[in-house]
mmCIF file of C-alpha atoms in Angstrom:
data_model
loop_
_atom_site.group_PDB
_atom_site.id
_atom_site.type_symbol
_atom_site.label_atom_id
_atom_site.label_comp_id
_atom_site.label_asym_id
_atom_site.label_seq_id
_atom_site.Cartn_x
_atom_site.Cartn_y
_atom_site.Cartn_z
ATOM 1 C CA MET F 1 0.000 0.000 0.000
ATOM 2 C CA SER F 2 2.813 2.382 0.874
ATOM 3 C CA LEU F 3 4.349 1.907 -2.575
ATOM 4 C CA ILE F 4 1.060 2.741 -4.280
ATOM 5 C CA VAL F 5 0.642 5.854 -2.140
ATOM 6 C CA TRP F 6 4.214 6.890 -2.928
ATOM 7 C CA LEU F 7 3.613 6.472 -6.669
ATOM 8 C CA ILE F 8 0.411 8.481 -6.477
ATOM 9 C CA LYS F 9 2.213 11.281 -4.661
ATOM 10 C CA LEU F 10 5.009 11.210 -7.222
ATOM 11 C CA LEU F 11 2.542 11.467 -10.092
ATOM 12 C CA LEU F 12 0.766 14.346 -8.382
ATOM 13 C CA VAL F 13 4.040 16.197 -7.874
ATOM 14 C CA LEU F 14 5.140 15.615 -11.463
ATOM 15 C CA GLY F 15 1.731 16.717 -12.682
ATOM 16 C CA ALA F 16 1.898 19.891 -10.610
ATOM 17 C CA VAL F 17 5.399 20.664 -11.917
ATOM 18 C CA TRP F 18 4.335 20.072 -15.534
ATOM 19 C CA LEU F 19 1.278 22.274 -15.102
ATOM 20 C CA SER F 20 3.351 25.051 -13.515
ATOM 21 C CA LEU F 21 5.897 24.957 -16.330
ATOM 22 C CA HIS F 22 3.131 24.992 -18.920
ATOM 23 C CA VAL F 23 1.369 27.954 -17.299
ATOM 24 C CA LEU F 24 4.610 29.935 -16.982
ATOM 25 C CA ALA F 25 5.543 29.191 -20.584
ATOM 26 C CA ARG F 26 2.171 30.437 -21.790
ATOM 27 C CA PHE F 27 2.494 33.546 -19.643
ATOM 28 C CA PHE F 28 5.927 34.407 -21.037
ATOM 29 C CA ALA F 29 4.693 33.634 -24.564
ATOM 30 C CA ARG F 30 2.025 36.313 -24.132
ATOM 31 C CA TYR F 31 4.271 38.716 -22.242
ATOM 32 C CA TYR F 32 6.982 38.655 -24.915
ATOM 33 C CA LEU F 33 4.635 38.248 -27.891
ATOM 34 C CA ILE F 34 5.755 39.985 -31.080
ATOM 35 C CA GLU F 35 2.670 41.310 -32.812
ATOM 36 C CA ARG F 36 3.682 41.990 -36.388
ATOM 37 C CA ARG F 37 1.636 41.209 -39.464
ATOM 38 C CA PRO F 38 2.526 40.749 -43.130
ATOM 39 C CA ASP F 39 0.428 42.260 -45.899
ATOM 40 C CA SER F 40 -1.360 38.927 -46.289
ATOM 41 C CA VAL F 41 -1.092 35.251 -45.366
ATOM 42 C CA HIS F 42 -1.556 32.557 -48.001
ATOM 43 C CA TYR F 43 -1.742 28.788 -47.704
ATOM 44 C CA ALA F 44 -0.360 26.280 -50.168
ATOM 45 C CA ARG F 45 -1.754 22.756 -49.994
ATOM 46 C CA THR F 46 0.804 19.975 -50.273
ATOM 47 C CA ASP F 47 0.247 16.731 -52.152
ATOM 48 C CA ASP F 48 -0.140 14.929 -48.806
ATOM 49 C CA ASP F 49 -2.808 17.430 -47.682
ATOM 50 C CA TRP F 50 -0.983 19.772 -45.310
ATOM 51 C CA LEU F 51 -1.263 23.548 -45.514
ATOM 52 C CA VAL F 52 1.984 25.503 -45.435
ATOM 53 C CA ALA F 53 1.742 29.216 -44.672
ATOM 54 C CA LEU F 54 3.280 31.878 -46.891
ATOM 55 C CA HIS F 55 3.483 35.368 -45.363
ATOM 56 C CA ARG F 56 3.525 37.924 -48.145
ATOM 57 C CA PHE F 57 5.234 41.326 -47.973
ATOM 58 C CA GLU F 58 4.356 43.215 -51.095
ATOM 59 C CA PRO F 59 6.875 45.529 -52.774
ATOM 60 C CA THR F 60 6.503 49.145 -51.715
ATOM 61 C CA LYS F 61 7.909 50.533 -54.954
ATOM 62 C CA ARG F 62 5.693 51.161 -57.962
ATOM 63 C CA LYS F 63 7.953 49.107 -60.201
ATOM 64 C CA PRO F 64 8.657 45.871 -58.352
ATOM 65 C CA ARG F 65 11.660 43.704 -59.063
ATOM 66 C CA SER F 66 11.055 41.111 -61.732
ATOM 67 C CA LEU F 67 11.071 37.897 -59.661
ATOM 68 C CA PRO F 68 9.504 36.988 -56.301
ATOM 69 C CA LEU F 69 11.408 35.735 -53.267
ATOM 70 C CA ILE F 70 10.753 32.837 -50.884
ATOM 71 C CA LEU F 71 12.443 32.918 -47.488
ATOM 72 C CA CYS F 72 12.567 29.636 -45.562
ATOM 73 C CA HIS F 73 13.405 29.154 -41.876
ATOM 74 C CA GLY F 74 15.542 26.434 -40.331
ATOM 75 C CA LEU F 75 15.156 23.475 -37.971
ATOM 76 C CA GLY F 76 12.821 24.303 -35.102
ATOM 77 C CA GLY F 77 12.240 27.811 -36.438
ATOM 78 C CA ASN F 78 9.530 29.877 -38.089
ATOM 79 C CA MET F 79 9.204 32.990 -40.230
ATOM 80 C CA ARG F 80 9.606 35.361 -37.263
ATOM 81 C CA LEU F 81 13.400 35.450 -37.744
ATOM 82 C CA TYR F 82 12.762 37.189 -41.059
ATOM 83 C CA ASP F 83 10.371 39.765 -39.597
ATOM 84 C CA PHE F 84 11.595 40.195 -36.038
ATOM 85 C CA SER F 85 11.360 43.917 -35.318
ATOM 86 C CA ASP F 86 11.273 47.360 -36.874
ATOM 87 C CA HIS F 87 15.052 47.311 -36.588
ATOM 88 C CA ALA F 88 15.683 43.826 -37.991
ATOM 89 C CA SER F 89 13.302 42.603 -40.689
ATOM 90 C CA LEU F 90 14.816 41.095 -43.803
ATOM 91 C CA CYS F 91 11.288 40.682 -45.214
ATOM 92 C CA ARG F 92 10.462 44.383 -44.993
ATOM 93 C CA SER F 93 13.954 45.422 -46.044
ATOM 94 C CA LEU F 94 13.586 43.455 -49.281
ATOM 95 C CA ALA F 95 9.991 44.610 -49.825
ATOM 96 C CA ASP F 96 11.125 48.214 -49.431
ATOM 97 C CA ALA F 97 13.708 47.536 -52.143
ATOM 98 C CA GLY F 98 10.954 46.442 -54.501
ATOM 99 C CA TYR F 99 10.882 42.681 -54.039
ATOM 100 C CA ASP F 100 7.735 40.565 -53.718
ATOM 101 C CA VAL F 101 8.591 38.642 -50.534
ATOM 102 C CA TRP F 102 7.008 35.389 -49.342
ATOM 103 C CA ALA F 103 8.135 33.992 -45.956
ATOM 104 C CA LEU F 104 7.426 30.267 -45.854
ATOM 105 C CA GLU F 105 6.607 28.266 -42.733
ATOM 106 C CA LEU F 106 7.113 24.527 -43.120
ATOM 107 C CA ARG F 107 4.595 22.046 -41.747
ATOM 108 C CA GLY F 108 4.262 22.227 -37.982
ATOM 109 C CA ALA F 109 5.675 25.757 -37.777
ATOM 110 C CA GLY F 110 3.901 29.048 -37.155
ATOM 111 C CA ASP F 111 0.621 29.346 -39.035
ATOM 112 C CA SER F 112 1.042 26.141 -41.036
ATOM 113 C CA SER F 113 -0.861 22.933 -40.309
ATOM 114 C CA LYS F 114 0.332 21.254 -37.151
ATOM 115 C CA PRO F 115 -0.656 18.247 -35.043
ATOM 116 C CA ASP F 116 -3.448 18.839 -32.561
ATOM 117 C CA TRP F 117 -5.314 16.968 -29.841
ATOM 118 C CA LEU F 118 -7.901 15.795 -32.371
ATOM 119 C CA GLY F 119 -5.289 13.781 -34.203
ATOM 120 C CA ASN F 120 -5.728 15.508 -37.555
ATOM 121 C CA TYR F 121 -1.973 15.354 -38.143
ATOM 122 C CA SER F 122 0.932 13.594 -36.458
ATOM 123 C CA TYR F 123 4.551 14.488 -35.744
ATOM 124 C CA HIS F 124 5.684 11.760 -38.130
ATOM 125 C CA TRP F 125 7.681 13.729 -40.664
ATOM 126 C CA ASP F 126 11.291 14.467 -41.537
ATOM 127 C CA PHE F 127 13.539 16.314 -44.006
ATOM 128 C CA ASN F 128 12.259 14.247 -46.917
ATOM 129 C CA ASP F 129 8.669 15.378 -46.358
ATOM 130 C CA TYR F 130 9.756 19.008 -46.457
ATOM 131 C CA LEU F 131 11.649 18.286 -49.665
ATOM 132 C CA ARG F 132 8.996 16.157 -51.346
ATOM 133 C CA TYR F 133 5.878 18.063 -50.325
ATOM 134 C CA ASP F 134 6.340 21.457 -48.637
ATOM 135 C CA ILE F 135 8.945 23.054 -50.890
ATOM 136 C CA PRO F 136 7.274 22.063 -54.192
ATOM 137 C CA ALA F 137 3.869 23.255 -52.911
ATOM 138 C CA ALA F 138 5.268 26.630 -51.850
ATOM 139 C CA VAL F 139 7.241 27.167 -55.051
ATOM 140 C CA ARG F 140 4.277 26.123 -57.187
ATOM 141 C CA TYR F 141 1.923 28.449 -55.312
ATOM 142 C CA VAL F 142 4.147 31.533 -55.463
ATOM 143 C CA LEU F 143 4.901 31.076 -59.157
ATOM 144 C CA LYS F 144 1.201 30.721 -59.912
ATOM 145 C CA GLN F 145 0.226 33.766 -57.836
ATOM 146 C CA THR F 146 2.932 35.971 -59.354
ATOM 147 C CA ARG F 147 2.683 34.521 -62.874
ATOM 148 C CA LYS F 148 6.425 34.005 -63.004
ATOM 149 C CA LYS F 149 8.490 31.036 -64.115
ATOM 150 C CA LYS F 150 11.306 31.473 -61.604
ATOM 151 C CA LEU F 151 11.931 32.845 -58.134
ATOM 152 C CA HIS F 152 14.758 33.618 -55.722
ATOM 153 C CA TRP F 153 15.259 31.438 -52.644
ATOM 154 C CA ILE F 154 16.732 32.505 -49.305
ATOM 155 C CA GLY F 155 17.149 29.839 -46.638
ATOM 156 C CA HIS F 156 18.492 30.024 -43.108
ATOM 157 C CA SER F 157 20.176 26.908 -41.697
ATOM 158 C CA MET F 158 18.018 23.918 -42.723
ATOM 159 C CA GLY F 159 16.184 26.264 -45.101
ATOM 160 C CA GLY F 160 19.404 26.449 -47.101
ATOM 161 C CA MET F 161 20.103 22.726 -46.723
ATOM 162 C CA LEU F 162 16.707 22.002 -48.243
ATOM 163 C CA MET F 163 17.722 24.025 -51.278
ATOM 164 C CA TYR F 164 20.958 22.034 -51.581
ATOM 165 C CA ALA F 165 18.791 18.927 -51.936
ATOM 166 C CA TYR F 166 16.016 20.544 -53.989
ATOM 167 C CA LEU F 167 18.398 21.805 -56.662
ATOM 168 C CA GLN F 168 19.933 18.342 -56.989
ATOM 169 C CA THR F 169 16.697 16.421 -57.297
ATOM 170 C CA GLN F 170 13.837 18.412 -58.783
ATOM 171 C CA GLY F 171 13.712 22.205 -58.824
ATOM 172 C CA ALA F 172 16.724 23.717 -60.571
ATOM 173 C CA ALA F 173 14.641 25.107 -63.432
ATOM 174 C CA GLN F 174 12.456 27.114 -61.019
ATOM 175 C CA ILE F 175 15.177 28.766 -58.920
ATOM 176 C CA ALA F 176 16.844 31.867 -60.373
ATOM 177 C CA THR F 177 19.276 32.289 -57.465
ATOM 178 C CA ALA F 178 19.710 30.744 -54.044
ATOM 179 C CA THR F 179 21.079 32.219 -50.832
ATOM 180 C CA ALA F 180 22.128 30.017 -47.916
ATOM 181 C CA ILE F 181 22.537 31.741 -44.546
ATOM 182 C CA SER F 182 24.448 29.620 -42.030
ATOM 183 C CA SER F 183 23.529 26.392 -43.840
ATOM 184 C CA PRO F 184 26.053 23.596 -43.201
ATOM 185 C CA GLY F 185 27.008 20.974 -45.752
ATOM 186 C CA ASN F 186 27.958 18.416 -43.120
ATOM 187 C CA LEU F 187 27.249 17.940 -39.427
ATOM 188 C CA ASP F 188 30.598 16.713 -38.125
ATOM 189 C CA GLN F 189 30.534 19.295 -35.341
ATOM 190 C CA PHE F 190 27.672 17.393 -33.678
ATOM 191 C CA LYS F 191 29.396 14.004 -33.373
ATOM 192 C CA GLY F 192 29.774 14.425 -29.629
ATOM 193 C CA ILE F 193 26.085 15.056 -28.968
ATOM 194 C CA SER F 194 24.268 12.984 -31.606
ATOM 195 C CA ARG F 195 23.687 10.226 -29.044
ATOM 196 C CA LEU F 196 21.289 12.529 -27.212
ATOM 197 C CA ALA F 197 18.745 11.774 -29.928
ATOM 198 C CA LYS F 198 18.528 8.212 -28.623
ATOM 199 C CA VAL F 199 17.466 9.492 -25.209
ATOM 200 C CA VAL F 200 14.289 11.004 -26.646
ATOM 201 C CA ALA F 201 13.719 8.327 -29.287
ATOM 202 C CA LEU F 202 10.459 7.162 -27.695
ATOM 203 C CA LEU F 203 8.905 10.626 -27.735
ATOM 204 C CA PRO F 204 6.995 11.899 -30.772
ATOM 205 C CA VAL F 205 8.143 15.503 -30.473
ATOM 206 C CA ILE F 206 10.545 17.884 -28.743
ATOM 207 C CA ARG F 207 8.404 20.804 -27.591
ATOM 208 C CA LEU F 208 11.098 23.381 -28.231
ATOM 209 C CA ALA F 209 8.665 26.298 -28.436
ATOM 210 C CA ARG F 210 7.307 25.756 -24.916
ATOM 211 C CA LEU F 211 10.779 25.153 -23.499
ATOM 212 C CA THR F 212 12.261 28.358 -24.855
ATOM 213 C CA GLN F 213 9.152 30.311 -23.861
ATOM 214 C CA PHE F 214 9.560 29.067 -20.295
ATOM 215 C CA LEU F 215 13.235 30.036 -20.290
ATOM 216 C CA ALA F 216 12.713 33.301 -22.176
ATOM 217 C CA PRO F 217 13.576 35.719 -19.304
ATOM 218 C CA LEU F 218 16.936 34.012 -18.841
ATOM 219 C CA PHE F 219 17.964 34.672 -22.423
ATOM 220 C CA ASN F 220 18.482 38.362 -21.661
ATOM 221 C CA HIS F 221 21.024 37.569 -18.963
ATOM 222 C CA SER F 222 22.686 34.235 -19.756
ATOM 223 C CA SER F 223 25.180 34.072 -22.594
ATOM 224 C CA LEU F 224 25.440 30.295 -22.117
ATOM 225 C CA ILE F 225 21.726 29.677 -22.654
ATOM 226 C CA GLY F 226 21.747 31.994 -25.633
ATOM 227 C CA MET F 227 24.707 30.313 -27.277
ATOM 228 C CA ILE F 228 23.102 26.875 -26.855
ATOM 229 C CA THR F 229 20.252 28.116 -29.042
ATOM 230 C CA GLY F 230 22.477 30.061 -31.424
ATOM 231 C CA ILE F 231 22.153 33.576 -29.985
ATOM 232 C CA ARG F 232 25.220 35.585 -29.050
ATOM 233 C CA LEU F 233 23.924 37.938 -26.378
ATOM 234 C CA GLU F 234 26.510 40.625 -27.104
ATOM 235 C CA ASN F 235 25.133 41.033 -30.620
ATOM 236 C CA MET F 236 21.539 41.651 -29.548
ATOM 237 C CA LEU F 237 19.821 44.881 -28.612
ATOM 238 C CA PRO F 238 18.774 45.011 -24.929
ATOM 239 C CA GLY F 239 15.823 42.771 -24.118
ATOM 240 C CA GLN F 240 15.547 41.207 -27.556
ATOM 241 C CA SER F 241 17.093 37.833 -26.755
ATOM 242 C CA ALA F 242 14.013 37.025 -24.662
ATOM 243 C CA LEU F 243 11.785 38.095 -27.539
ATOM 244 C CA ALA F 244 13.630 35.712 -29.840
ATOM 245 C CA ALA F 245 13.294 32.857 -27.346
ATOM 246 C CA ALA F 246 9.550 33.390 -26.976
ATOM 247 C CA ASN F 247 8.706 33.874 -30.647
ATOM 248 C CA CYS F 248 11.176 32.245 -33.017
ATOM 249 C CA GLN F 249 10.940 28.527 -32.205
ATOM 250 C CA SER F 250 8.679 25.665 -33.273
ATOM 251 C CA ASN F 251 8.428 22.067 -32.093
ATOM 252 C CA ILE F 252 10.737 19.446 -33.629
ATOM 253 C CA PRO F 253 9.521 15.941 -34.533
ATOM 254 C CA VAL F 254 11.771 13.291 -33.044
ATOM 255 C CA LYS F 255 11.721 11.495 -36.403
ATOM 256 C CA LEU F 256 13.410 14.550 -37.926
ATOM 257 C CA LEU F 257 15.866 14.812 -35.045
ATOM 258 C CA ASN F 258 16.772 11.131 -35.439
ATOM 259 C CA GLN F 259 17.384 11.694 -39.126
ATOM 260 C CA PHE F 260 19.866 14.461 -38.330
ATOM 261 C CA ALA F 261 21.543 12.130 -35.801
ATOM 262 C CA GLN F 262 21.869 9.456 -38.493
ATOM 263 C CA TRP F 263 23.495 11.984 -40.792
ATOM 264 C CA VAL F 264 25.995 12.844 -38.074
ATOM 265 C CA GLU F 265 26.912 9.194 -37.619
ATOM 266 C CA ALA F 266 27.079 8.525 -41.367
ATOM 267 C CA GLY F 267 29.153 11.633 -42.055
ATOM 268 C CA GLU F 268 26.886 12.778 -44.880
ATOM 269 C CA ILE F 269 23.398 14.125 -45.578
ATOM 270 C CA SER F 270 21.230 11.754 -47.602
ATOM 271 C CA ASP F 271 17.663 10.764 -48.429
ATOM 272 C CA HIS F 272 15.619 8.619 -46.045
ATOM 273 C CA LYS F 273 16.966 5.373 -47.486
ATOM 274 C CA GLY F 274 20.550 6.560 -47.573
ATOM 275 C CA GLY F 275 20.666 5.698 -51.261
ATOM 276 C CA TYR F 276 21.306 9.224 -52.518
ATOM 277 C CA SER F 277 23.841 11.470 -50.834
ATOM 278 C CA TYR F 278 23.138 15.193 -51.019
ATOM 279 C CA THR F 279 26.639 15.738 -49.648
ATOM 280 C CA ARG F 280 28.486 13.713 -52.280
ATOM 281 C CA ASN F 281 26.486 15.154 -55.188
ATOM 282 C CA LEU F 282 26.761 18.882 -54.507
ATOM 283 C CA GLN F 283 28.587 19.308 -57.808
ATOM 284 C CA VAL F 284 25.240 18.787 -59.560
ATOM 285 C CA ILE F 285 24.213 22.296 -58.459
ATOM 286 C CA GLN F 286 24.806 24.982 -61.089
ATOM 287 C CA THR F 287 22.366 27.643 -59.865
ATOM 288 C CA PRO F 288 23.834 31.049 -58.920
ATOM 289 C CA PHE F 289 24.455 30.788 -55.193
ATOM 290 C CA LEU F 290 25.329 33.138 -52.329
ATOM 291 C CA PHE F 291 26.706 31.594 -49.134
ATOM 292 C CA LEU F 292 26.851 33.486 -45.830
ATOM 293 C CA ALA F 293 28.737 32.199 -42.783
ATOM 294 C CA SER F 294 30.126 33.587 -39.540
ATOM 295 C CA GLU F 295 33.176 32.854 -37.443
ATOM 296 C CA GLY F 296 31.014 33.076 -34.320
ATOM 297 C CA ASP F 297 28.509 30.404 -35.411
ATOM 298 C CA MET F 298 28.991 27.176 -33.461
ATOM 299 C CA THR F 299 26.008 25.470 -35.128
ATOM 300 C CA ALA F 300 26.910 25.930 -38.778
ATOM 301 C CA LEU F 301 30.688 26.125 -38.714
ATOM 302 C CA SER F 302 32.101 28.420 -41.366
ATOM 303 C CA GLY F 303 34.178 25.561 -42.767
ATOM 304 C CA SER F 304 31.035 23.496 -43.291
ATOM 305 C CA VAL F 305 29.406 26.293 -45.294
ATOM 306 C CA LYS F 306 32.619 26.850 -47.264
ATOM 307 C CA PHE F 307 32.622 23.128 -48.056
ATOM 308 C CA VAL F 308 29.367 23.545 -49.995
ATOM 309 C CA TYR F 309 30.620 26.682 -51.725
ATOM 310 C CA ASP F 310 33.697 24.807 -52.940
ATOM 311 C CA ALA F 311 31.689 21.732 -54.012
ATOM 312 C CA VAL F 312 28.897 23.258 -56.120
ATOM 313 C CA SER F 313 29.535 23.723 -59.836
ATOM 314 C CA SER F 314 27.867 27.136 -60.035
ATOM 315 C CA LYS F 315 29.957 29.489 -62.147
ATOM 316 C CA ASP F 316 28.223 32.393 -60.433
ATOM 317 C CA LYS F 317 28.756 31.966 -56.711
ATOM 318 C CA ARG F 318 29.941 33.998 -53.750
ATOM 319 C CA TYR F 319 31.051 33.165 -50.204
ATOM 320 C CA VAL F 320 30.947 35.836 -47.486
ATOM 321 C CA LEU F 321 32.384 35.237 -44.016
ATOM 322 C CA PHE F 322 31.445 37.574 -41.177
ATOM 323 C CA GLY F 323 33.722 38.039 -38.203
ATOM 324 C CA PRO F 324 36.867 39.788 -36.988
ATOM 325 C CA GLY F 325 38.806 38.789 -40.097
ATOM 326 C CA SER F 326 36.413 40.821 -42.246
ATOM 327 C CA GLU F 327 36.088 43.623 -39.682
ATOM 328 C CA SER F 328 32.432 42.766 -39.126
ATOM 329 C CA THR F 329 30.445 41.174 -36.319
ATOM 330 C CA ALA F 330 31.064 37.537 -35.390
ATOM 331 C CA TYR F 331 27.432 36.420 -35.457
ATOM 332 C CA GLY F 332 25.880 33.383 -33.866
ATOM 333 C CA HIS F 333 23.528 31.064 -35.711
ATOM 334 C CA VAL F 334 20.403 33.173 -35.077
ATOM 335 C CA ASP F 335 21.601 36.743 -34.557
ATOM 336 C CA ILE F 336 23.016 36.806 -38.073
ATOM 337 C CA LEU F 337 19.404 37.699 -38.972
ATOM 338 C CA ILE F 338 18.186 39.611 -35.913
ATOM 339 C CA GLY F 339 21.335 41.004 -34.295
ATOM 340 C CA GLU F 340 21.911 44.727 -33.813
ATOM 341 C CA ASN F 341 24.290 45.003 -36.778
ATOM 342 C CA ALA F 342 22.577 42.530 -39.112
ATOM 343 C CA PRO F 343 20.600 45.233 -41.002
ATOM 344 C CA THR F 344 23.771 47.177 -41.811
ATOM 345 C CA GLU F 345 26.207 44.288 -42.335
ATOM 346 C CA VAL F 346 24.262 41.216 -43.488
ATOM 347 C CA PHE F 347 21.215 42.598 -45.272
ATOM 348 C CA PRO F 348 23.225 44.777 -47.723
ATOM 349 C CA VAL F 349 25.167 41.715 -48.912
ATOM 350 C CA ILE F 350 21.901 39.969 -49.752
ATOM 351 C CA HIS F 351 20.526 43.095 -51.453
ATOM 352 C CA GLU F 352 23.645 43.488 -53.556
ATOM 353 C CA TRP F 353 23.530 39.855 -54.634
ATOM 354 C CA LEU F 354 19.876 40.001 -55.631
ATOM 355 C CA ASP F 355 20.259 43.345 -57.399
ATOM 356 C CA GLN F 356 22.888 41.735 -59.611
ATOM 357 C CA HIS F 357 20.387 39.056 -60.681
ATOM 358 C CA ILE F 358 17.228 41.027 -61.450
#
């Protein structure tokens, strides 16, 4: 009887702790909420019946640039990194320059379809589902809406990795130029921590959004916590690290996390069967490509980004490294888009590249 009572007490305590964490996370999510809206939100339906959100920022100039842009977030992210604040918004910066901007949110992120308590969707997806369903649906939708045959692609982290794979397998004819921001070509830097994926293998999802919302106040004061999530505190304006923690994350399916862990162990990025290596076939890519990396990024090491730059066959390509060597800021993985100096150091490089390919 005593054992049963003890177990009941333990469950009650754990339940109370979970409820407290959940309530605090929701409170901080509201307290730090970024309330910014695009000109419109569109939804593209994938071939497997998900809806992926496309946040449109229409060009403010009378004569818009000729081709539209899609911006894609990375692993566990959403479109908020591209429209973070009045100070740092790559979406609005490009729209003000005359571009028709569409910020994509992959399945499960932001305003896109996501699993719910009714069981309409599940967390059973990985990189291949993004590549096979989400990217083609988004590209198809934007081209149809704008009546264009090509578009520009900008991807942060996994958003750039998806383009590495997309250009090799299906979409080269639709992409005028590609830009990869902190998008690694290999994951060797994670060999020491890939085993952590096995610890959570029985879970369906890592609720990253709730976790970072709960920890949000600490992000303004702890450089260690910030660096774990790719934010270098010294590069952020006061108070904005907490805003990033509370607004810029989405949940990660464990299936996707396990796939990344398999890539780490295999030493290359490949399809779900391992039959086609996106790492070993980078030379297939001939699309004009801009690569951005930073010496301060511990998630996408600059050497890993440079590896892709060296491997692709594009005759028109450029590699830009931020950091002390270039007399610019050494950005982390996230603040390269939302840091204090990003609008004056990073955004102009992207503008210049795009302006050369109108």
